[in-house]
DNA sequence: TAGATATTTAGAATATCGTCTAATTATCTA
DNA sequence: TAGATAATTAGACGATATTCTAAATATCTA
């Protein structure tokens, strides 16, 4: 849970998630959406990957990233447990 | 949204929310649940308050804190929008 | 009113985080 | 195979965060 909240606590990383909502993208295509070096974006992708928020799949030279929505269920349950509701 | 995610990105603050789930507590009562100075807890309470995650009410010498669950709705909607579901 | 209690604020020390440049690794293709 | 392209890793730097001690503020009560 720690890694999840840390991963979400950055506007760039949240924007990456938002972009991936529309379609899977390669690292390079993600970089194009930001005014930031590829190294920085790569770092953010690593954080998202370690929090299981995205999946990475290498295809040739490129690495394609996609949203992994399964983790959001944990987050939703955490929220509802605070709200004191069942689900 | 920025402040919300930042506020949630700390184990101490998340534990405070969890403690407040059971009952409203004064700042001092919250401090007792941690091995940390009152000043540090006060700082965390300020962060939570600024993110609208808790409400503070002064009663005499004491300040009582309570969960403000209304903000969680924003978070839930943010998650569902990423998951691509209506609600 | 004086002292005690509850809480917050100020300021400093240390750790963590986000970003960069430069170098490295892996893959493709002429 | 050599060079080009895609992406990551390493290391450094500045900014931000967390925690502490000490001091300040507000309220209660003897």
CSV table of N, CA, C and O (backbone and C1' of nucleotides) in Angstrom, one decimal, chain B residues 26-28 39 42 61 65, chain C residues 4-10:
chain,number,residue,atom,x,y,z
B,26,UNK,N,-9.1,13.9,20.3
B,26,UNK,CA,-8.3,15.1,20.5
B,26,UNK,C,-6.9,14.9,20.0
B,26,UNK,O,-6.4,13.8,19.8
B,27,UNK,N,-6.2,16.0,19.7
B,27,UNK,CA,-4.8,15.9,19.2
B,27,UNK,C,-4.0,15.1,20.2
B,27,UNK,O,-3.2,14.3,19.7
B,28,UNK,N,-4.1,15.4,21.4
B,28,UNK,CA,-3.4,14.6,22.4
B,28,UNK,C,-3.6,13.2,22.4
B,28,UNK,O,-2.7,12.4,22.6
B,39,UNK,N,4.5,17.8,18.2
B,39,UNK,CA,4.8,18.8,17.1
B,39,UNK,C,4.7,18.1,15.8
B,39,UNK,O,4.1,18.6,14.9
B,42,UNK,N,1.1,17.2,15.1
B,42,UNK,CA,0.4,18.4,14.8
B,42,UNK,C,0.6,18.8,13.3
B,42,UNK,O,-0.3,19.2,12.6
B,61,UNK,N,-9.6,23.7,25.7
B,61,UNK,CA,-8.2,23.6,25.5
B,61,UNK,C,-7.9,22.6,24.3
B,61,UNK,O,-6.8,22.7,23.8
B,65,UNK,N,-10.4,16.1,16.4
B,65,UNK,CA,-10.3,15.8,15.0
B,65,UNK,C,-11.3,14.6,14.6
B,65,UNK,O,-11.5,13.7,15.4
C,4,DA,P,3.3,24.8,37.8
C,4,DA,O5',2.2,24.0,37.0
C,4,DA,C5',1.0,23.6,37.7
C,4,DA,C4',0.0,23.1,36.7
C,4,DA,C3',0.7,22.2,35.6
C,4,DA,O3',-0.2,21.0,35.5
C,4,DA,C1',-0.4,24.0,34.5
C,5,DT,P,0.3,19.8,34.6
C,5,DT,O5',-0.6,19.9,33.3
C,5,DT,C5',-2.1,20.1,33.5
C,5,DT,C4',-2.7,20.3,32.1
C,5,DT,C3',-2.1,19.4,31.0
C,5,DT,O3',-3.2,18.9,30.3
C,5,DT,C1',-2.0,21.7,30.4
C,6,DA,P,-3.1,17.9,29.1
C,6,DA,O5',-3.4,18.8,27.9
C,6,DA,C5',-4.7,19.4,27.7
C,6,DA,C4',-4.8,20.0,26.3
C,6,DA,C3',-4.2,19.1,25.2
C,6,DA,O3',-5.1,19.2,24.1
C,6,DA,C1',-3.1,21.2,25.3
C,7,DT,P,-4.8,18.3,22.8
C,7,DT,O5',-4.1,19.4,21.9
C,7,DT,C5',-4.7,20.6,21.5
C,7,DT,C4',-3.8,21.5,20.9
C,7,DT,C3',-3.1,21.0,19.6
C,7,DT,O3',-3.7,21.5,18.5
C,7,DT,C1',-1.7,22.5,21.0
C,8,DT,P,-3.2,21.3,17.0
C,8,DT,O5',-2.2,22.6,16.8
C,8,DT,C5',-2.7,23.9,17.1
C,8,DT,C4',-1.6,24.9,17.0
C,8,DT,C3',-0.9,24.9,15.6
C,8,DT,O3',-1.0,26.2,15.1
C,8,DT,C1',0.7,24.9,17.4
C,9,DT,P,-0.3,26.6,13.7
C,9,DT,O5',1.1,27.2,14.1
C,9,DT,C5',1.2,28.3,15.0
C,9,DT,C4',2.6,28.7,15.1
C,9,DT,C3',3.4,28.8,13.8
C,9,DT,O3',4.1,30.0,13.8
C,9,DT,C1',4.5,27.4,15.3
C,10,DA,P,4.9,30.6,12.5
C,10,DA,O5',6.4,30.4,12.9
C,10,DA,C5',6.8,30.6,14.3
C,10,DA,C4',8.3,30.4,14.4
C,10,DA,C3',9.1,30.5,13.1
C,10,DA,O3',10.3,31.2,13.4
C,10,DA,C1',9.4,28.4,14.1
